[in-house]
GROMACS .gro file of C-alpha atoms in nm:
model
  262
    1UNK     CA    1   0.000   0.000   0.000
    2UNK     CA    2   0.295   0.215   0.131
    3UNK     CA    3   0.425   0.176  -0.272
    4UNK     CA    4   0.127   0.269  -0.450
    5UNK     CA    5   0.062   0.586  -0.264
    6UNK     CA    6   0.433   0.691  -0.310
    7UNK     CA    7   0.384   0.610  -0.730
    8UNK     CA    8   0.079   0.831  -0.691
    9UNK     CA    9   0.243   1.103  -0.586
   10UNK     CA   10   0.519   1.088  -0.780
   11UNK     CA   11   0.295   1.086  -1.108
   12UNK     CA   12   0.087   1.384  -0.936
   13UNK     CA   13   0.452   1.612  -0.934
   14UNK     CA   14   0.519   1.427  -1.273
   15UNK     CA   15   0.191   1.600  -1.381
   16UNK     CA   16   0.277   1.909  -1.238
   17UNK     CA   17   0.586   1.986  -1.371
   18UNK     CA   18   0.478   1.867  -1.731
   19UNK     CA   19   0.177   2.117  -1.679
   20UNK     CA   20   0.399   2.416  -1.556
   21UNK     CA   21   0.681   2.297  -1.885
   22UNK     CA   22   0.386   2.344  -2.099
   23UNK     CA   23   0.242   2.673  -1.974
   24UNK     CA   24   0.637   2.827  -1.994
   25UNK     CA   25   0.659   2.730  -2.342
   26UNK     CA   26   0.345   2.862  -2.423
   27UNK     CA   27   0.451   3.218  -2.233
   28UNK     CA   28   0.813   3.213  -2.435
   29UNK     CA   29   0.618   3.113  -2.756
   30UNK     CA   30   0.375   3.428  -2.711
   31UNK     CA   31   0.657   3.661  -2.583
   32UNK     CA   32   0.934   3.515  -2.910
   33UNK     CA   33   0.696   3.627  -3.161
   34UNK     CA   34   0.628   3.925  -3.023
   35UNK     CA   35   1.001   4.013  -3.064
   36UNK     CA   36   1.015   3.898  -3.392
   37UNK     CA   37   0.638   4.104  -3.484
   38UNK     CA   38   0.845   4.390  -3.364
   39UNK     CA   39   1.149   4.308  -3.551
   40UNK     CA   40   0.975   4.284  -3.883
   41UNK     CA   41   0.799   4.621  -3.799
   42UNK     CA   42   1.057   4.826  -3.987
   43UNK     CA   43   1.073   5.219  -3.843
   44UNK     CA   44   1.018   5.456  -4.135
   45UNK     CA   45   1.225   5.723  -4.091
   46UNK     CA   46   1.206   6.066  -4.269
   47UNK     CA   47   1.531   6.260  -4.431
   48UNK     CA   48   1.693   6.495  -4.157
   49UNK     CA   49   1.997   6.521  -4.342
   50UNK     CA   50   2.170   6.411  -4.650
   51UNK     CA   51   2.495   6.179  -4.682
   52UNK     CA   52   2.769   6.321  -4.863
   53UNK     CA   53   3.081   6.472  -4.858
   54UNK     CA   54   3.042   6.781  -5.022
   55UNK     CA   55   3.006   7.118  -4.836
   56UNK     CA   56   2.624   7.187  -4.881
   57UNK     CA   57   2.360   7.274  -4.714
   58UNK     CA   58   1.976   7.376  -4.683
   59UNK     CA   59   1.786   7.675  -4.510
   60UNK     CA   60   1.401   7.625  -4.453
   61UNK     CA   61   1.184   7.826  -4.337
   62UNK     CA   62   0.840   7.697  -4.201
   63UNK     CA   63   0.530   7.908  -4.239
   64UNK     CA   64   0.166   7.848  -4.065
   65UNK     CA   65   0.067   8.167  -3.910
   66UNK     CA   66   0.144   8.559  -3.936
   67UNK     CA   67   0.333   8.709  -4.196
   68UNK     CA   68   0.484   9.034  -4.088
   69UNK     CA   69   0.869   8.945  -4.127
   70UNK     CA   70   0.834   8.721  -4.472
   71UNK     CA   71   0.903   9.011  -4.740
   72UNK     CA   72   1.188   9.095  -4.522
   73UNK     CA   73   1.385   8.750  -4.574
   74UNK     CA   74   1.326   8.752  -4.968
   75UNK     CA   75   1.502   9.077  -4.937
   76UNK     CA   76   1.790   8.939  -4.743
   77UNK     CA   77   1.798   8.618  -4.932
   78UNK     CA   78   1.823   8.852  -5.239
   79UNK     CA   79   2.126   9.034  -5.113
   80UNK     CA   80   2.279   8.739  -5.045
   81UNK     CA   81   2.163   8.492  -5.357
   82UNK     CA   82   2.047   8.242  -5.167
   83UNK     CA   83   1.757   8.024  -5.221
   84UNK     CA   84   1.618   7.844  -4.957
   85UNK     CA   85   1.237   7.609  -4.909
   86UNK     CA   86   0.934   7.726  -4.770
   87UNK     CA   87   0.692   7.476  -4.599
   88UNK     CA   88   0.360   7.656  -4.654
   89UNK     CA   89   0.024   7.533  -4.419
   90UNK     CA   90  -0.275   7.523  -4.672
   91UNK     CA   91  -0.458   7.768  -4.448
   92UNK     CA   92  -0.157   8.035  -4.464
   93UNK     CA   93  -0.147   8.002  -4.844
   94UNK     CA   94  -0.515   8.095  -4.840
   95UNK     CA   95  -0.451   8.397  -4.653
   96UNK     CA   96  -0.130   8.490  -4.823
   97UNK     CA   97  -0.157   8.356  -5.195
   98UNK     CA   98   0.051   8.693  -5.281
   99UNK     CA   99   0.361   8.581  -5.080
  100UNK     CA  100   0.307   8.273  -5.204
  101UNK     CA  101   0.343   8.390  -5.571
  102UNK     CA  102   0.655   8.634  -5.468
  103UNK     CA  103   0.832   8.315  -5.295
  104UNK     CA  104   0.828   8.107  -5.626
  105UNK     CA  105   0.860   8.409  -5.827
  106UNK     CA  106   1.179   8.437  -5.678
  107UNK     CA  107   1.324   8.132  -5.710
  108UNK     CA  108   1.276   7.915  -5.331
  109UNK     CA  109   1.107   7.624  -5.351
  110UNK     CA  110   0.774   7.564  -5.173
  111UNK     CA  111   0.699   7.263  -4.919
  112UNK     CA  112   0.426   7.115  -4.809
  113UNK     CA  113   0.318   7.169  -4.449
  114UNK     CA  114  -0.007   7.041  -4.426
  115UNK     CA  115  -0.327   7.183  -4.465
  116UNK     CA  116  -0.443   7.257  -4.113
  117UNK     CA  117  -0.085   7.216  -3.906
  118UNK     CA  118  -0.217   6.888  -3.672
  119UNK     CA  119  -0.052   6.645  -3.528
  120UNK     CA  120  -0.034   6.412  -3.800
  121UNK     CA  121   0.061   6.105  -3.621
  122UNK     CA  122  -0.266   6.093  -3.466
  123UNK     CA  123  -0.494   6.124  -3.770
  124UNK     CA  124  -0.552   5.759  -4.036
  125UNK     CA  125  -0.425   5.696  -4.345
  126UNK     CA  126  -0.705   5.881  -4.506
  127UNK     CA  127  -0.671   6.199  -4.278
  128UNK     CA  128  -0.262   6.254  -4.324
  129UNK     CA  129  -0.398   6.151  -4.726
  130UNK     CA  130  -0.640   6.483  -4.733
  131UNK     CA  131  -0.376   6.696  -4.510
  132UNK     CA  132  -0.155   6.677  -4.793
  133UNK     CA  133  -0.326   6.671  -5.128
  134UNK     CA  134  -0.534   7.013  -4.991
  135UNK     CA  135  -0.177   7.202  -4.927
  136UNK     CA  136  -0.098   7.030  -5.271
  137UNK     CA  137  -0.410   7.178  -5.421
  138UNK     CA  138  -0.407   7.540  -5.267
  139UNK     CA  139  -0.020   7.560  -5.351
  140UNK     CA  140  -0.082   7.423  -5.729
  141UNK     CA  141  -0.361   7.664  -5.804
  142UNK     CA  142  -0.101   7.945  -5.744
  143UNK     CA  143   0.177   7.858  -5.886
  144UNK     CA  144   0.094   7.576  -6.121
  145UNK     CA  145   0.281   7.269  -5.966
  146UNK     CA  146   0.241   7.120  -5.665
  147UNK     CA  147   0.527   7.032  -5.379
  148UNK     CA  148   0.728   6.754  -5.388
  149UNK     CA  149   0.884   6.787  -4.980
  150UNK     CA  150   0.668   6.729  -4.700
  151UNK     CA  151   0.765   6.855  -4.331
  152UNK     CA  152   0.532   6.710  -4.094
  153UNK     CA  153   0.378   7.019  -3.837
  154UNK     CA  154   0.565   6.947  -3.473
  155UNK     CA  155   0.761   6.748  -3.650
  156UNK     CA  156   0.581   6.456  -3.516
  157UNK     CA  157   0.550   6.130  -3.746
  158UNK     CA  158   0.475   5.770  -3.732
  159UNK     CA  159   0.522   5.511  -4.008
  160UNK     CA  160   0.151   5.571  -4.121
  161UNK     CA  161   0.281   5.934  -4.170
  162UNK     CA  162   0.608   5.847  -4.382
  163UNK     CA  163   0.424   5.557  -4.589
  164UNK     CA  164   0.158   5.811  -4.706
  165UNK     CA  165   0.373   6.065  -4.807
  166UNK     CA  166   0.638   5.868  -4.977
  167UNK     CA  167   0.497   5.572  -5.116
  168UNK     CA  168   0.121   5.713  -5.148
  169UNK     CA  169   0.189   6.098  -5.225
  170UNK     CA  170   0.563   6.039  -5.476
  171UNK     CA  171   0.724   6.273  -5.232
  172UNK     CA  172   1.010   6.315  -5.002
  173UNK     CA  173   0.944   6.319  -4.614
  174UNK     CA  174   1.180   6.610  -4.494
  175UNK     CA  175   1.285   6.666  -4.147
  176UNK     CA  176   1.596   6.859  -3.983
  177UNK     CA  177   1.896   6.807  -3.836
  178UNK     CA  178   1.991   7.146  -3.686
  179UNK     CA  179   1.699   7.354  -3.549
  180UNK     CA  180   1.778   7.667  -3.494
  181UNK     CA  181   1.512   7.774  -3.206
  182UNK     CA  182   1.392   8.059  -3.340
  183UNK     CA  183   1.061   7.972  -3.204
  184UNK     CA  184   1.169   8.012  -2.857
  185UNK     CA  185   1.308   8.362  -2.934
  186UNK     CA  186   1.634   8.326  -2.861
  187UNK     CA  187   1.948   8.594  -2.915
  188UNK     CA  188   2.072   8.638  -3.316
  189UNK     CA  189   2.379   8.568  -3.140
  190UNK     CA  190   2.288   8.270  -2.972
  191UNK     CA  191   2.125   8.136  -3.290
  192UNK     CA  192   2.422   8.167  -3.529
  193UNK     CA  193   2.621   7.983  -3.274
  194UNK     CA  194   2.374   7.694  -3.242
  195UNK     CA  195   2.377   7.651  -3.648
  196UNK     CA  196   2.761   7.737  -3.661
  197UNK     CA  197   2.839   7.436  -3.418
  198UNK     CA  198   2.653   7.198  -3.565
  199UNK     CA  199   2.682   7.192  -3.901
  200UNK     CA  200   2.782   6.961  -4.138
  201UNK     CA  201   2.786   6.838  -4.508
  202UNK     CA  202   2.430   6.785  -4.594
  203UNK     CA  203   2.283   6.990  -4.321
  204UNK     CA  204   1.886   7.081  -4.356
  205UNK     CA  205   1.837   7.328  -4.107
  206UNK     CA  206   1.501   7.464  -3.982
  207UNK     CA  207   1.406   7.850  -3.923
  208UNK     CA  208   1.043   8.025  -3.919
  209UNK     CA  209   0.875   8.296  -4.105
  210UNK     CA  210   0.722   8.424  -3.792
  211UNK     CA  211   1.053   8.398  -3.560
  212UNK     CA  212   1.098   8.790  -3.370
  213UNK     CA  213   1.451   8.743  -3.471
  214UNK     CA  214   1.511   8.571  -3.736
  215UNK     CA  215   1.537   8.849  -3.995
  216UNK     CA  216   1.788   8.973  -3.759
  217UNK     CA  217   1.952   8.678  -3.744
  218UNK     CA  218   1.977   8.564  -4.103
  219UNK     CA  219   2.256   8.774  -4.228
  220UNK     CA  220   2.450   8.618  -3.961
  221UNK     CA  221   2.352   8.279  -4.022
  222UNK     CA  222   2.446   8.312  -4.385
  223UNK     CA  223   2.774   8.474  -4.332
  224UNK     CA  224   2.837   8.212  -4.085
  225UNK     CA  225   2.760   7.902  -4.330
  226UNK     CA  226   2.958   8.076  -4.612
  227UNK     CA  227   3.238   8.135  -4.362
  228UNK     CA  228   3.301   7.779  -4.259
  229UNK     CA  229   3.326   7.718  -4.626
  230UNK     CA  230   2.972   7.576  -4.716
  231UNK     CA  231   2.732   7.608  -5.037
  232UNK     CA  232   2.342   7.681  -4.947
  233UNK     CA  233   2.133   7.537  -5.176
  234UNK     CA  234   1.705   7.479  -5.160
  235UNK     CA  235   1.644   7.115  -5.036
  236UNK     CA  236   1.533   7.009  -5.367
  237UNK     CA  237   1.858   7.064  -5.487
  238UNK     CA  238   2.026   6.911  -5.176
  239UNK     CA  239   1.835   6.588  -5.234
  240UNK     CA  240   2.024   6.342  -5.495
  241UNK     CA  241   1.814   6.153  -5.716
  242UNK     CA  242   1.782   5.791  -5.709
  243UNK     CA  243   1.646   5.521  -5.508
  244UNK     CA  244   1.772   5.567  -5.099
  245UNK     CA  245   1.709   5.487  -4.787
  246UNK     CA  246   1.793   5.656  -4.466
  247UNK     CA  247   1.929   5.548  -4.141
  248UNK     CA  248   1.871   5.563  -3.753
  249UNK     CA  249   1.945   5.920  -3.768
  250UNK     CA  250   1.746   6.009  -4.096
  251UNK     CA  251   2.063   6.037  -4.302
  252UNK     CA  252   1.959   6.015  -4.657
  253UNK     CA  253   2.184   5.738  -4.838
  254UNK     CA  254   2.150   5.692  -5.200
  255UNK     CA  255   2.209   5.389  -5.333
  256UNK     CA  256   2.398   5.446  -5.646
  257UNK     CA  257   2.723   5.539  -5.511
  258UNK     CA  258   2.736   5.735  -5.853
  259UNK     CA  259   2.500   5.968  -5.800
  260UNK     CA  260   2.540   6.352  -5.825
  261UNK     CA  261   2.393   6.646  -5.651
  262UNK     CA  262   2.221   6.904  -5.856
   0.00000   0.00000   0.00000
């Protein structure tokens, strides 16, 4: 009797343990292909900057809301022959199709910045979809083309965001890699530092219509860029043609080593 309780047991731990084997493989099953769901997931990432060697690099200016200071940077722009990109919002364009006109007319190119500014990453498929083709639109009826950059408002994206624009819209998904702060309303001084110590070949760096002192600032900035030995060019020019892809950092790599800048 003594024997048969003790076998008993022993198949009742036996039991046990196979139970608790198979609930631990079923946990690591579940949790190994999550890792590999997030693995395959790939990150789209937008350009910030481009890869290259030359000495070149691209001011932007983003434009949403008031429109006191941007006569005053054509002028200076002018003075300096420089051409830089303008990311219009939809709704600005509507309320300034003039400036609009005078910014092509003089030779910048014009971005896309959405039609209402959002936050992009938050709206479907369908919603970034009619953000972009309305700025596309409003722009087009002015100037008789429509954008081929996109700079997402906040600068807030998701891979929803990036797929739209580049593989629904045909165009590039444009970023920054030196932001100059002029939102925060910071010194001339103290923002010619912050682009002089950053910079690098392929640099797209990111200013505002709007900025207090940025119009103050931009002779600076130029003669700062110029200084260290570096060609300013619009961001359509900065971009390289070809097939690319772009790395943790949103450095734009082309994949025919071959290819040229404009």
């Amino acid at each position: 009797m003594q024997f048969l309780i003790l076998t008993k047991r022993r198949l009742l731990v036996l039991f046990s343990c196979v139970l608790i084997g198979a609930l631990m493989l079923t946990v690591a099953g579940s949790t190994a292909s999550k890792v590999v769901s997030t693995i395959s997931e790939e990150r789209r990432i937008p350009i910030y900057y481009v890869d290259t060697e030359e000495k070149v690099c691209a001011l932007s200016f983003d434009a949403a809301w008031g429109n006191e200071s941007t006569d005053a940077l054509l002028d200076i722009l002018d003075e300096y022959e420089v051409k830089s990109t303008f990311f219009l919002v939809a709704s600005w364009v509507e309320n300034y199709p003039d400036s609009v006109k005078e910014i092509a007319a003089r030779g910048h190119d014009i971005g896309n910045h959405s039609a209402t500014h959002p936050h992009m990453s938050e709206l479907s498929a369908d919603g970034i979809r009619t953000e972009i083709d309305t700025c596309n639109e409003r722009v087009k009826e002015l100037i008789g083309n429509s954008p081929t950059l996109f700079r997402a408002p906040y600068g807030e994206y998701n891979n929803t965001v990036v797929e739209t624009v580049c593989d629904q819209c045909g165009m590039y998904c444009v970023q920054w890699n030196i932001d100059s702060l002029d939102w925060k309303d910071p010194t001339p001084d103290e923002m010619v530092a912050r682009i002089g110590e950053n910079l690098c070949p392929g640099s797209i760096i990111l200013l505002h219509n709007g900025a207090t002192n940025t119009p103050d600032a931009l002779p600076k900035i130029i003669e700062t860029i110029r200084d260290q030995g570096y060609r300013i060019v619009p961001i359509s020019e900065l971009l390289p043609d070809g097939d690319y892809t772009t790395d943790h950092e949103g450095k734009m790599i082309v994949a025919d080593t071959d290819t040229t800048f404009h």
